mmCIF file of C-alpha atoms in Angstrom:
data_model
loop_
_atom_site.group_PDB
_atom_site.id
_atom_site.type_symbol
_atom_site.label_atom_id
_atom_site.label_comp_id
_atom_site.label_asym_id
_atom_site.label_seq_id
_atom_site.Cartn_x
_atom_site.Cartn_y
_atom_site.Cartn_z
ATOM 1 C CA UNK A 1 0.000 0.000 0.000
ATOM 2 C CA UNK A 2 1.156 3.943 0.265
ATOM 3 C CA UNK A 3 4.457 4.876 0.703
ATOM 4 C CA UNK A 4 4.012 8.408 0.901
ATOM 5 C CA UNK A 5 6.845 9.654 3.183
ATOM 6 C CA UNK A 6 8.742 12.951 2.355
ATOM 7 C CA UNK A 7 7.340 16.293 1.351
ATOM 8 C CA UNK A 8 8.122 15.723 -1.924
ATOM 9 C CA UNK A 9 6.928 12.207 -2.437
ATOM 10 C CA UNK A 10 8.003 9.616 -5.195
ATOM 11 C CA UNK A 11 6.692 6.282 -5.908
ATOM 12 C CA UNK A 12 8.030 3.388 -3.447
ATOM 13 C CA UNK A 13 11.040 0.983 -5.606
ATOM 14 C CA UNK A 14 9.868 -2.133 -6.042
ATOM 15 C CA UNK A 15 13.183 -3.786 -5.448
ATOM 16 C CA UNK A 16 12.853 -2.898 -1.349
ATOM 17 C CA UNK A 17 16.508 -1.738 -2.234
ATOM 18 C CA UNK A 18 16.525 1.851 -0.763
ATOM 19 C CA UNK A 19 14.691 3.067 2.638
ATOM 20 C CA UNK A 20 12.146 5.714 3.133
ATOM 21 C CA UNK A 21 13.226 9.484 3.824
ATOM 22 C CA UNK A 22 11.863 11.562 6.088
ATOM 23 C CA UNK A 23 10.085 15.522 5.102
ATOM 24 C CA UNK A 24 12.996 17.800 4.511
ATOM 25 C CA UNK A 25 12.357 21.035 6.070
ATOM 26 C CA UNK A 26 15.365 23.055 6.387
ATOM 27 C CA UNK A 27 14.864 26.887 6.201
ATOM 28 C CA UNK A 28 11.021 26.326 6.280
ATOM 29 C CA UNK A 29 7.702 27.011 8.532
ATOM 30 C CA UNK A 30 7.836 22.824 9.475
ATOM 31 C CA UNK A 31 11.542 22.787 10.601
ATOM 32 C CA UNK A 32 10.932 23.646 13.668
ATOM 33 C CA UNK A 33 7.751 21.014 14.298
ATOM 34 C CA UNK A 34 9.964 18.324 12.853
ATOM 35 C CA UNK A 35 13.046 19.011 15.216
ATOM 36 C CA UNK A 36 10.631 19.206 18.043
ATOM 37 C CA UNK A 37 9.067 15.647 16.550
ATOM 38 C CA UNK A 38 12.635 14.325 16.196
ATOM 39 C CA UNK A 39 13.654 15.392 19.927
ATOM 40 C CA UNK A 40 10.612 13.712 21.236
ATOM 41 C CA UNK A 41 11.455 10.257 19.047
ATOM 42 C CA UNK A 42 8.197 10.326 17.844
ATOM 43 C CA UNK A 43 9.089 9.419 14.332
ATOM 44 C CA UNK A 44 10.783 6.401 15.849
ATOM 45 C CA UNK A 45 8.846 2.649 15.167
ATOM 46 C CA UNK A 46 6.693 0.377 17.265
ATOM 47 C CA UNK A 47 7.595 -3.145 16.071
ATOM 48 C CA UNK A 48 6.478 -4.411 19.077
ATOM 49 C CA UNK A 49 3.185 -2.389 19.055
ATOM 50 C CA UNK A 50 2.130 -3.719 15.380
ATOM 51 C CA UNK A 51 3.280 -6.884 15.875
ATOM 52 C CA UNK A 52 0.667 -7.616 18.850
ATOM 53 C CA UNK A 53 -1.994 -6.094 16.481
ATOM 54 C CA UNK A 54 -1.379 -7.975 13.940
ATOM 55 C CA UNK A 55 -1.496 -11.019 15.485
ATOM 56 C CA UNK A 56 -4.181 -10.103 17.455
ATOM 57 C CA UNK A 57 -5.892 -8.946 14.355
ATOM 58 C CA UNK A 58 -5.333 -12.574 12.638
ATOM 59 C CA UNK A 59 -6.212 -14.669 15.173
ATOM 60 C CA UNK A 60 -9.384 -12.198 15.635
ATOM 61 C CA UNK A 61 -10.326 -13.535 11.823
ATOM 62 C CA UNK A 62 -9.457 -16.763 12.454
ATOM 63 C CA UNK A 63 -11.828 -17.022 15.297
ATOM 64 C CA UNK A 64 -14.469 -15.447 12.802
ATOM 65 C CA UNK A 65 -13.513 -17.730 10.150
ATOM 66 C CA UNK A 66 -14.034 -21.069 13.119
ATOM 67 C CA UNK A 67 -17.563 -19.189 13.579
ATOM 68 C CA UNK A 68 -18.462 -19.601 9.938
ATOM 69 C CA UNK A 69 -17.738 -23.063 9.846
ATOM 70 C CA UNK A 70 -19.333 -23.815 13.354
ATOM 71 C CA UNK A 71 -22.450 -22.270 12.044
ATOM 72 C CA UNK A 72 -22.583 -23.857 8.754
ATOM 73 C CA UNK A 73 -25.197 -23.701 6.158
ATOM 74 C CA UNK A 74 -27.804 -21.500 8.087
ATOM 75 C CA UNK A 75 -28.823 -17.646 7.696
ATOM 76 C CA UNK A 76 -27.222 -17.050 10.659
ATOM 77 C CA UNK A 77 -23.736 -17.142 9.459
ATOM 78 C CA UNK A 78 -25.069 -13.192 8.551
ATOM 79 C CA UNK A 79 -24.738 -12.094 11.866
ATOM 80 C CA UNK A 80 -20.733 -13.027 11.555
ATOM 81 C CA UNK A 81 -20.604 -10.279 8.275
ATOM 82 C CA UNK A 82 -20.504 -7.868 10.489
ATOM 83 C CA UNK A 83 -17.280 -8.551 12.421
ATOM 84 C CA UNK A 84 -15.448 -10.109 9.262
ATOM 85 C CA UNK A 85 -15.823 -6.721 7.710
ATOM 86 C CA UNK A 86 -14.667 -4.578 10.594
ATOM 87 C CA UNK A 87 -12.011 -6.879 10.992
ATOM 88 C CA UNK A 88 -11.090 -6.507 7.301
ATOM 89 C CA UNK A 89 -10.885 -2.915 7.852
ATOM 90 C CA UNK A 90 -8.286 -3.443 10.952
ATOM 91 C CA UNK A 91 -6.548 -5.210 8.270
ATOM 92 C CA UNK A 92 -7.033 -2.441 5.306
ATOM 93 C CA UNK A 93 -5.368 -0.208 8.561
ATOM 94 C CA UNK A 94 -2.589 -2.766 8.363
ATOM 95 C CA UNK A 95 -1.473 -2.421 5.073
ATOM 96 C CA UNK A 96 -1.742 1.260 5.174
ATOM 97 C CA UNK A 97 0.716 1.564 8.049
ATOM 98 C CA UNK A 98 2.998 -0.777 6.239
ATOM 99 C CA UNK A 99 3.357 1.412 3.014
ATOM 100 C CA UNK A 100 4.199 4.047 5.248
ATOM 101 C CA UNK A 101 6.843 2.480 6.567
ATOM 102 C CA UNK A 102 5.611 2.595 9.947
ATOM 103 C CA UNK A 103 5.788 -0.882 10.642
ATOM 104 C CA UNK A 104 9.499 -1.598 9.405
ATOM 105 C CA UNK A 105 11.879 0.976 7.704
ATOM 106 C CA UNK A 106 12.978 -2.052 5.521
ATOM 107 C CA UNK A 107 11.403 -1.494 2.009
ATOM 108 C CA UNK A 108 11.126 -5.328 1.355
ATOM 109 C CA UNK A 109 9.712 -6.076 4.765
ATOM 110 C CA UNK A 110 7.096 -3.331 4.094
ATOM 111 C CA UNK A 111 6.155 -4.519 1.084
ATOM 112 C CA UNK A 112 5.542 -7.908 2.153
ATOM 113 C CA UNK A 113 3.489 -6.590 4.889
ATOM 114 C CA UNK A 114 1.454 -4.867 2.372
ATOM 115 C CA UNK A 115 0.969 -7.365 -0.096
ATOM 116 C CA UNK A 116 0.033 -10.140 2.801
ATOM 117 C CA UNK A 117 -2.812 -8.037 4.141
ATOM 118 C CA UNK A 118 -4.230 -6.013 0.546
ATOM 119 C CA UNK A 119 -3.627 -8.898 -1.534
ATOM 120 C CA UNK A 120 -4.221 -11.806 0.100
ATOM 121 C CA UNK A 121 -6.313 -10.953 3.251
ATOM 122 C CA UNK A 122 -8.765 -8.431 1.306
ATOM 123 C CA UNK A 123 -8.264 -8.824 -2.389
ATOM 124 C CA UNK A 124 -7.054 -5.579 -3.172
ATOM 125 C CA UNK A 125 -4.550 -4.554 -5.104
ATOM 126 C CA UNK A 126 -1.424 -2.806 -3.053
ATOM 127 C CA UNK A 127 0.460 -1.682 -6.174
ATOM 128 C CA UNK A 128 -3.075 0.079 -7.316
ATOM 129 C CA UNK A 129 -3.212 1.587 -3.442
ATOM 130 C CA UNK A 130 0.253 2.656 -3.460
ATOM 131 C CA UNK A 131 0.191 4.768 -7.026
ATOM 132 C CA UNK A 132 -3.109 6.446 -5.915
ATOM 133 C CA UNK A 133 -2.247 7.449 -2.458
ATOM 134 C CA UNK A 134 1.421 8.405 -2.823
ATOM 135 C CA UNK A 135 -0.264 10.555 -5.331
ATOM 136 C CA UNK A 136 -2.271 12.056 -2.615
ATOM 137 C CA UNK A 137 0.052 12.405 -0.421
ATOM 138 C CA UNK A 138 2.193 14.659 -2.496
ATOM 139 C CA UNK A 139 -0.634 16.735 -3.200
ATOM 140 C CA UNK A 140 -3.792 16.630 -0.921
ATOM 141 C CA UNK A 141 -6.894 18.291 -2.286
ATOM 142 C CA UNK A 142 -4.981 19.581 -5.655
ATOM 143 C CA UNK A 143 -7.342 19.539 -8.416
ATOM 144 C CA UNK A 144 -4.682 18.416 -11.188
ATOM 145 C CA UNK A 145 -2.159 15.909 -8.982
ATOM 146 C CA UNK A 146 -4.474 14.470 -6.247
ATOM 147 C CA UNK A 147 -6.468 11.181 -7.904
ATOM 148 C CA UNK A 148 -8.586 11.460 -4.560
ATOM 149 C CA UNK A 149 -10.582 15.121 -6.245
ATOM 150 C CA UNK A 150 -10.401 13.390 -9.737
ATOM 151 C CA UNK A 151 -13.468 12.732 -11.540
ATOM 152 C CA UNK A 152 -14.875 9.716 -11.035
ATOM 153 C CA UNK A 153 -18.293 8.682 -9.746
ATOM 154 C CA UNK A 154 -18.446 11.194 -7.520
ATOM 155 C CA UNK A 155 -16.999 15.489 -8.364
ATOM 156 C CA UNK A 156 -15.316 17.464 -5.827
ATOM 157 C CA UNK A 157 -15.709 20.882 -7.882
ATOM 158 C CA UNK A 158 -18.511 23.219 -9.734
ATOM 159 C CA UNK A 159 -15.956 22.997 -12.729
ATOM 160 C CA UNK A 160 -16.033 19.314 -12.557
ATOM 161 C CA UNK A 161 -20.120 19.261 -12.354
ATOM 162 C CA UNK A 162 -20.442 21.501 -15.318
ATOM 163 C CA UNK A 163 -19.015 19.052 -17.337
ATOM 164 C CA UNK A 164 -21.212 16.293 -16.212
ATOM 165 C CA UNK A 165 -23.554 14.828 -19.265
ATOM 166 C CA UNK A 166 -26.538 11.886 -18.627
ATOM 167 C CA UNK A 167 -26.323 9.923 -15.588
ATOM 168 C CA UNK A 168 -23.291 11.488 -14.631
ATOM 169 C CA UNK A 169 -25.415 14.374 -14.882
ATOM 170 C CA UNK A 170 -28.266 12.845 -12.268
ATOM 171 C CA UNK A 171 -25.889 11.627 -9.748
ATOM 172 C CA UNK A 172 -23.943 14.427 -9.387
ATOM 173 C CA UNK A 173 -27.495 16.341 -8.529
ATOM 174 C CA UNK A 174 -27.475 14.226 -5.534
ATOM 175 C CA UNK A 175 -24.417 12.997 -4.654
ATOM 176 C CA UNK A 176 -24.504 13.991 -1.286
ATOM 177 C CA UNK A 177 -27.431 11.875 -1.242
ATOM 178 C CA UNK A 178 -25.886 9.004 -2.250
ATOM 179 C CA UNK A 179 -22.579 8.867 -0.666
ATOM 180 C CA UNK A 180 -22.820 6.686 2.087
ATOM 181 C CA UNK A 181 -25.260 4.326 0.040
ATOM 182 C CA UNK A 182 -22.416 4.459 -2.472
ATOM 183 C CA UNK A 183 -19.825 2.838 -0.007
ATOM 184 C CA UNK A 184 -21.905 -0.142 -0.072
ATOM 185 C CA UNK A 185 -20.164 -0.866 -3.441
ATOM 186 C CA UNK A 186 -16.969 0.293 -2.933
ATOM 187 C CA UNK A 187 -15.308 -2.780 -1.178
ATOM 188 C CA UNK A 188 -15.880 -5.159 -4.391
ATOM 189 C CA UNK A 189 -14.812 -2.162 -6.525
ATOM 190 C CA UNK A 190 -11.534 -1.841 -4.347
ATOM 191 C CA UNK A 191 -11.206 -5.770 -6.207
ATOM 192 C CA UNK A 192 -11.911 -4.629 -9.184
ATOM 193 C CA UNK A 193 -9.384 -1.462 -9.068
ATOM 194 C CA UNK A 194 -6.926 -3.547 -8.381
ATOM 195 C CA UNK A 195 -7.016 -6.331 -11.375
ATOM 196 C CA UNK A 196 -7.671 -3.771 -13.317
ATOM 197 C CA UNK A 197 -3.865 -2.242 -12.668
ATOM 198 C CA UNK A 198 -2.432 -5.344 -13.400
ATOM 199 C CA UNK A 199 -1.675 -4.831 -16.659
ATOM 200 C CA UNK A 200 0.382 -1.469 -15.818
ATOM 201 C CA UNK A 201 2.494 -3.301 -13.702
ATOM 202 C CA UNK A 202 5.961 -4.835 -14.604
ATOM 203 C CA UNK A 203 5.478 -8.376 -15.507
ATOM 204 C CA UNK A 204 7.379 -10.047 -12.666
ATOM 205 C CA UNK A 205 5.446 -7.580 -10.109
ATOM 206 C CA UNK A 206 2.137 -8.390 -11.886
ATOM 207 C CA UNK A 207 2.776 -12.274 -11.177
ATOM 208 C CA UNK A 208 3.044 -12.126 -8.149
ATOM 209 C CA UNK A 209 0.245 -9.050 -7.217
ATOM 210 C CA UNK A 210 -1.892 -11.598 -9.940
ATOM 211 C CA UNK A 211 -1.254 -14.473 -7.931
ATOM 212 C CA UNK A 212 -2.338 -12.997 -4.246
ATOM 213 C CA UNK A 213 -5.204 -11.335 -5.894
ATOM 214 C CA UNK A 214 -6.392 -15.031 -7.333
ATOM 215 C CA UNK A 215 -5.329 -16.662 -4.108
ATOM 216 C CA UNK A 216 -7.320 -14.243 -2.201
ATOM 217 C CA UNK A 217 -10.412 -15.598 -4.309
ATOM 218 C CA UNK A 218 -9.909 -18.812 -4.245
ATOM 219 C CA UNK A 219 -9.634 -18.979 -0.558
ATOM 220 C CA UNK A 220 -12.696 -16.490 0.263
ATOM 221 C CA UNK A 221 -14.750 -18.790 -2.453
ATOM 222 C CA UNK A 222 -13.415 -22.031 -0.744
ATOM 223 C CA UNK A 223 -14.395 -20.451 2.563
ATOM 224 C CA UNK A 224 -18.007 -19.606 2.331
ATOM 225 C CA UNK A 225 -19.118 -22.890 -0.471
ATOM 226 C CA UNK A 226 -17.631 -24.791 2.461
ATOM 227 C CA UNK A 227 -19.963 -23.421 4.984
ATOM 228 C CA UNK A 228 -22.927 -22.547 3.510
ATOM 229 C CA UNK A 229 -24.847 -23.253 0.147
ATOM 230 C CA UNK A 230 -24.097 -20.965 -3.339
ATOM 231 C CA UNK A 231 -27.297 -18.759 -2.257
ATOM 232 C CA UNK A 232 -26.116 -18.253 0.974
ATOM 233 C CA UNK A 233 -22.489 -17.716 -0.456
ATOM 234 C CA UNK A 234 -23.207 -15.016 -2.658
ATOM 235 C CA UNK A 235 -25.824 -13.466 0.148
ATOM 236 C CA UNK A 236 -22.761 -12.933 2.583
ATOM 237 C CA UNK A 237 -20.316 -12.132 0.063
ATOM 238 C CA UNK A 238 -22.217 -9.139 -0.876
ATOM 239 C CA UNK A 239 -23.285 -7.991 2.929
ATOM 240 C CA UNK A 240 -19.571 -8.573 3.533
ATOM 241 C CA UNK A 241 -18.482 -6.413 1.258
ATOM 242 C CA UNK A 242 -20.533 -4.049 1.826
ATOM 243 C CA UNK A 243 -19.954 -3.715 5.644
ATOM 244 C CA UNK A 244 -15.995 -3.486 4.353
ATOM 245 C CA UNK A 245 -16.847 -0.612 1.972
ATOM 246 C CA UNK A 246 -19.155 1.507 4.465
ATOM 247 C CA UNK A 247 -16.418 1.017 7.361
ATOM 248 C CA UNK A 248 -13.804 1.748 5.060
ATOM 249 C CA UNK A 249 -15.187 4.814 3.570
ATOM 250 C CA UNK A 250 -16.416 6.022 6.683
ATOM 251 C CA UNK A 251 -12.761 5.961 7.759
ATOM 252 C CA UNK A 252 -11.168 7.819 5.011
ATOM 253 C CA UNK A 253 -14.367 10.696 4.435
ATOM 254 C CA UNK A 254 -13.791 12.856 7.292
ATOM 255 C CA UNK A 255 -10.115 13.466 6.162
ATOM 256 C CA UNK A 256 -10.232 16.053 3.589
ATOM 257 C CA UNK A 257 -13.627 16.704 1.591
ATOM 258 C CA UNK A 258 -14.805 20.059 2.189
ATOM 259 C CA UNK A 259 -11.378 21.548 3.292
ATOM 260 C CA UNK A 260 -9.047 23.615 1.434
ATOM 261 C CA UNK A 261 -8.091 23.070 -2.339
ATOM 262 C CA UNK A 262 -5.383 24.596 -3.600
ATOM 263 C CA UNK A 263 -5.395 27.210 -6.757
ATOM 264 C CA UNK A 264 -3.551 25.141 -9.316
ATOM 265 C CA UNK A 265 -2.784 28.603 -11.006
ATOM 266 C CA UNK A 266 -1.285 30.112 -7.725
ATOM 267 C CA UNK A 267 1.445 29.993 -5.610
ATOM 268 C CA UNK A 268 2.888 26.412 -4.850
ATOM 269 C CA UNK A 269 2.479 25.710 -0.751
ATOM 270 C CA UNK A 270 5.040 24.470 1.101
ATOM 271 C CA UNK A 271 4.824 21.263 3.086
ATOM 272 C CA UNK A 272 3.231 22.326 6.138
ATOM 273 C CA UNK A 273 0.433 24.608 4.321
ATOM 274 C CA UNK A 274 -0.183 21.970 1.877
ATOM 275 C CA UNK A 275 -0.928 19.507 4.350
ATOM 276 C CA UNK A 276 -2.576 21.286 7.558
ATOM 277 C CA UNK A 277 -4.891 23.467 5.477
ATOM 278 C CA UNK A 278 -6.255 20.377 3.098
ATOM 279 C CA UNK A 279 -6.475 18.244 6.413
ATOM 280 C CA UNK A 280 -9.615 17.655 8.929
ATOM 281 C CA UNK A 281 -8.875 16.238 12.491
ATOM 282 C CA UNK A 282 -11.537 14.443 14.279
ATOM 283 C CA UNK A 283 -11.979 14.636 17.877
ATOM 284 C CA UNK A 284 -12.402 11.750 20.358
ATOM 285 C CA UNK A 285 -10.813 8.875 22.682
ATOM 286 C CA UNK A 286 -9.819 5.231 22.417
ATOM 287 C CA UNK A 287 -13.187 4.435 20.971
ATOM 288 C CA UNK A 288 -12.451 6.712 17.663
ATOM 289 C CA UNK A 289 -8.737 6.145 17.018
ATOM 290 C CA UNK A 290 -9.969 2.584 16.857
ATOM 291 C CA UNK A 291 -12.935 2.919 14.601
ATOM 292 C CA UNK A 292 -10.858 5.276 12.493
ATOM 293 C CA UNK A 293 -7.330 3.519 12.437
ATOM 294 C CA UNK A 294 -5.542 6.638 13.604
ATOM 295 C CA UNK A 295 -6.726 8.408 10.525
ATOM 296 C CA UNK A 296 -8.471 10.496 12.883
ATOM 297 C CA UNK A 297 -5.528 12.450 13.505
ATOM 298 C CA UNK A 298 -4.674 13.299 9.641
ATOM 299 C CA UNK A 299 -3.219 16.424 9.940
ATOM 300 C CA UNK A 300 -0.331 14.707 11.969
ATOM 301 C CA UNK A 301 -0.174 11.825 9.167
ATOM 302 C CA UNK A 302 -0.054 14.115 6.487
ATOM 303 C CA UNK A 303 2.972 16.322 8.276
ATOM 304 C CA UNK A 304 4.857 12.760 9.343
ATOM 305 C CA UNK A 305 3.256 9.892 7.136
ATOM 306 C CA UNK A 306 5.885 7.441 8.184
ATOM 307 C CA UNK A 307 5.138 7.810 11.965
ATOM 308 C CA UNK A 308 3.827 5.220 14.009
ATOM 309 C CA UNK A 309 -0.017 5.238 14.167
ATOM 310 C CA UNK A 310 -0.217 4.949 18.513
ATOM 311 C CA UNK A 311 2.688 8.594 18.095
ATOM 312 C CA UNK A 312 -0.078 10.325 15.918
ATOM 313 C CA UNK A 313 -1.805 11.565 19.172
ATOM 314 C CA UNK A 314 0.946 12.411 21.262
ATOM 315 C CA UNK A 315 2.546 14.775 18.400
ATOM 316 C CA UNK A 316 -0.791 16.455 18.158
ATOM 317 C CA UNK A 317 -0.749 19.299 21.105
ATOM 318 C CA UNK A 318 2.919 19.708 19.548
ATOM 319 C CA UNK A 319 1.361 20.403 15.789
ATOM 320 C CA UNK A 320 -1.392 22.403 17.109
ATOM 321 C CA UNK A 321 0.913 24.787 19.553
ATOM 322 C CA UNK A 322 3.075 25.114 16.243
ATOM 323 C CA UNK A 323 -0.150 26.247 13.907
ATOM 324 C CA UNK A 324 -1.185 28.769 16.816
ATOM 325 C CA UNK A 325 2.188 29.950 16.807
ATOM 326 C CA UNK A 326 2.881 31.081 12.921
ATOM 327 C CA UNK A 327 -1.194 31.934 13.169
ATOM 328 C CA UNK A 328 -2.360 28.996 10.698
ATOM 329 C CA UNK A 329 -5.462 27.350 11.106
ATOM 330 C CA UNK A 330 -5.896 23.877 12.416
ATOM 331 C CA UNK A 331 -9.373 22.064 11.550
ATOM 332 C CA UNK A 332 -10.525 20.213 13.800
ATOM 333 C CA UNK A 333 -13.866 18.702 14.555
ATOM 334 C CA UNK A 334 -16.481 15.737 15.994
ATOM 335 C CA UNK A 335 -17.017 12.615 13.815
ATOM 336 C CA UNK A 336 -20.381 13.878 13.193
ATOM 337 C CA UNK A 337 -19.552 17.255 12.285
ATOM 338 C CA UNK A 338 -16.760 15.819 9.960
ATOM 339 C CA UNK A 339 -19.496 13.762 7.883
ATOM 340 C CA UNK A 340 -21.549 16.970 7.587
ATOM 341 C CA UNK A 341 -18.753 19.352 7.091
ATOM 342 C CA UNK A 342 -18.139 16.827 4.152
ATOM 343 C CA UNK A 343 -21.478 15.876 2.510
ATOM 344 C CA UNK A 344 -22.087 19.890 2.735
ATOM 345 C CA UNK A 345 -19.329 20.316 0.297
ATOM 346 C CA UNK A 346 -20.537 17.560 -1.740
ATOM 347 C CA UNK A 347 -24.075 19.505 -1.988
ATOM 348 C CA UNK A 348 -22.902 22.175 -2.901
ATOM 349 C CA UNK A 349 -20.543 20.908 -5.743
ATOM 350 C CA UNK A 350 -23.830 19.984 -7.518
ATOM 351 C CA UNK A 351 -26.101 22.656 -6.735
ATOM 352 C CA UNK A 352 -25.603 24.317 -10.369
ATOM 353 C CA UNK A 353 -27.076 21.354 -11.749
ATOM 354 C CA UNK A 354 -30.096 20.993 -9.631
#
């Protein structure tokens, strides 16, 4: 998955030869926030943290997965869709944290990470994940370099709208509407994202990504004929997935829609702007770090995207004191408020065209 790590951020070798960088700041607004970060060896990695979740996270699904078959062929299996998919988004977390590099500054190591939990746990695609988000990354909110405000099925600008035709058209009217119904669908398009960037990967990388991605099937297929009948099967499969896609999307929503965008015509921002000003934070305790896989403190990622997810909160008072102090703003908000700060925008992307 991502390995967005410097201010200036380039796609991750696929050798695992070279290890990531850290922002360079010298002579800038964030030198000062990343010495202070540095002093407090907040950028240094929890091996021992991740390796308890992980395994915790594993045997957590294979305890689901001893459910299933315990249950067999009956309706009730249903009830077990529910964990399975927030437990597939503990894992989506995971692989996120590995393409980071906050798991392991080895390249290799991170990689295999990645391509054990998007590949083979979930079926998606961590070479498709890493081109997008690095992307991101790089650019948060920019109209022209961030794939995240492209046009796709949803529009993040009135420019964008105008140039919606047909159905496009219709569902950019109410796309504020539909977003969270929307995330129903997006865990078995995450699947089909990432077969789809197969073919724009190096052969020897595509092999193996080809091979996880099939082996991920296979297994999930093998798993649920096993335990239930084909109508039951596909039943699941699709609740499943779209328990994954809600979760997952109600994870990464509150980051950025509605914030800043830059001017693509104006001034380029240095790291710090570009990243605190296109960046939402979202207030709470244990409860929301865990539902939101840290991602609720994305102002912090964004600044130091190879730090440790459980350091994210504990740099926080440190980024915030550092805003105050140069006089930039630092959004912050409750998950609630995030979700309407966001569909607002949404709405009012498409109210030309209503």
């Amino acid at each position: 998955m991502p390995q967005a790590v410097a201010a200036t951020v380039a796609p991750q070798p696929r050798d695992g030869s070279e290890s990531p960088a850290e922002p360079q700041a010298s002579g800038s607004d964030f030198a000062p926030l990343l010495k202070a970060v540095k002093g407090q060896d907040l950028l240094a990695r929890r091996t021992g943290w991740y390796a308890v979740g992980i395994a915790t996270n594993l045997a957590a699904l294979a305890a689901v997965i001893t459910g299933m078959a315990l249950l067999g062929d009956t309706w009730w299996n249903l009830l077990l869709t529910l964990p399975l998919a927030v437990l597939w988004t503990r894992t989506a977390f995971f692989g996120h944290d590995a393409g980071h590099a906050q798991i392991s500054g080895d390249r290799r190591s991170s990689r295999m990470i990645g391509l054990v939990h998007a590949n083979l746990l979930l079926g998606m695609n961590e070479a498709w994940w890493n081109d997008k988000h690095v992307r991101h990354h790089a650019n948060p909110n920019h109209i022209d370099k961030d794939p995240d405000v492209g046009v796709g099925a949803l529009v993040w600008t009135q420019k964008q709208a105008a140039q919606r035709e047909g159905l496009a058209r219709l569902l950019t009217r109410n796309q504020a509407r539909l977003f969270f119904p929307m995330l129903l669908l997006e865990g078995i398009a995450l699947k089909i994202y990432g077969f789809q960037f197969l073919r724009r990967q190096p052969v020897r990388e595509r092999a193996l990504s080809g091979l996880l991605l099939a082996g991920h099937l296979a297994l999930y297929a093998t798993l649920l004929l096993t335990t239930m009948s084909p109508g039951k099967a596909v039943v699941f499969a699709f609740v499943h997935h779209a328990l994954f896609g809600l979760h997952l999307g109600m994870a990464f929503a509150p980051n950025h829609k509605g914030m800043e965008m830059p001017d693509p015509d104006g001034d380029r921002w240095g790291h710090l702007q570009r990243q605190v000003l296109t960046s939402r934070n979202v207030r709470g305790a244990v409860i929301t770090d865990w539902f939101l896989g840290g991602l609720n403190y994305q102002i912090e990622h964004h600044l130091f995207p190879s730090m440790p997810r459980p350091h994210l909160r504990l740099a926080q008072p440190l980024v915030k004191a550092h805003c105050a102090s140069i006089g930039m703003s630092y959004a912050e908000t409750g998950l609630v408020e995030s979700y309407r700060q966001a569909l607002r925008h949404m709405h009012e992307v498409g109210e030309p065209l209503r």
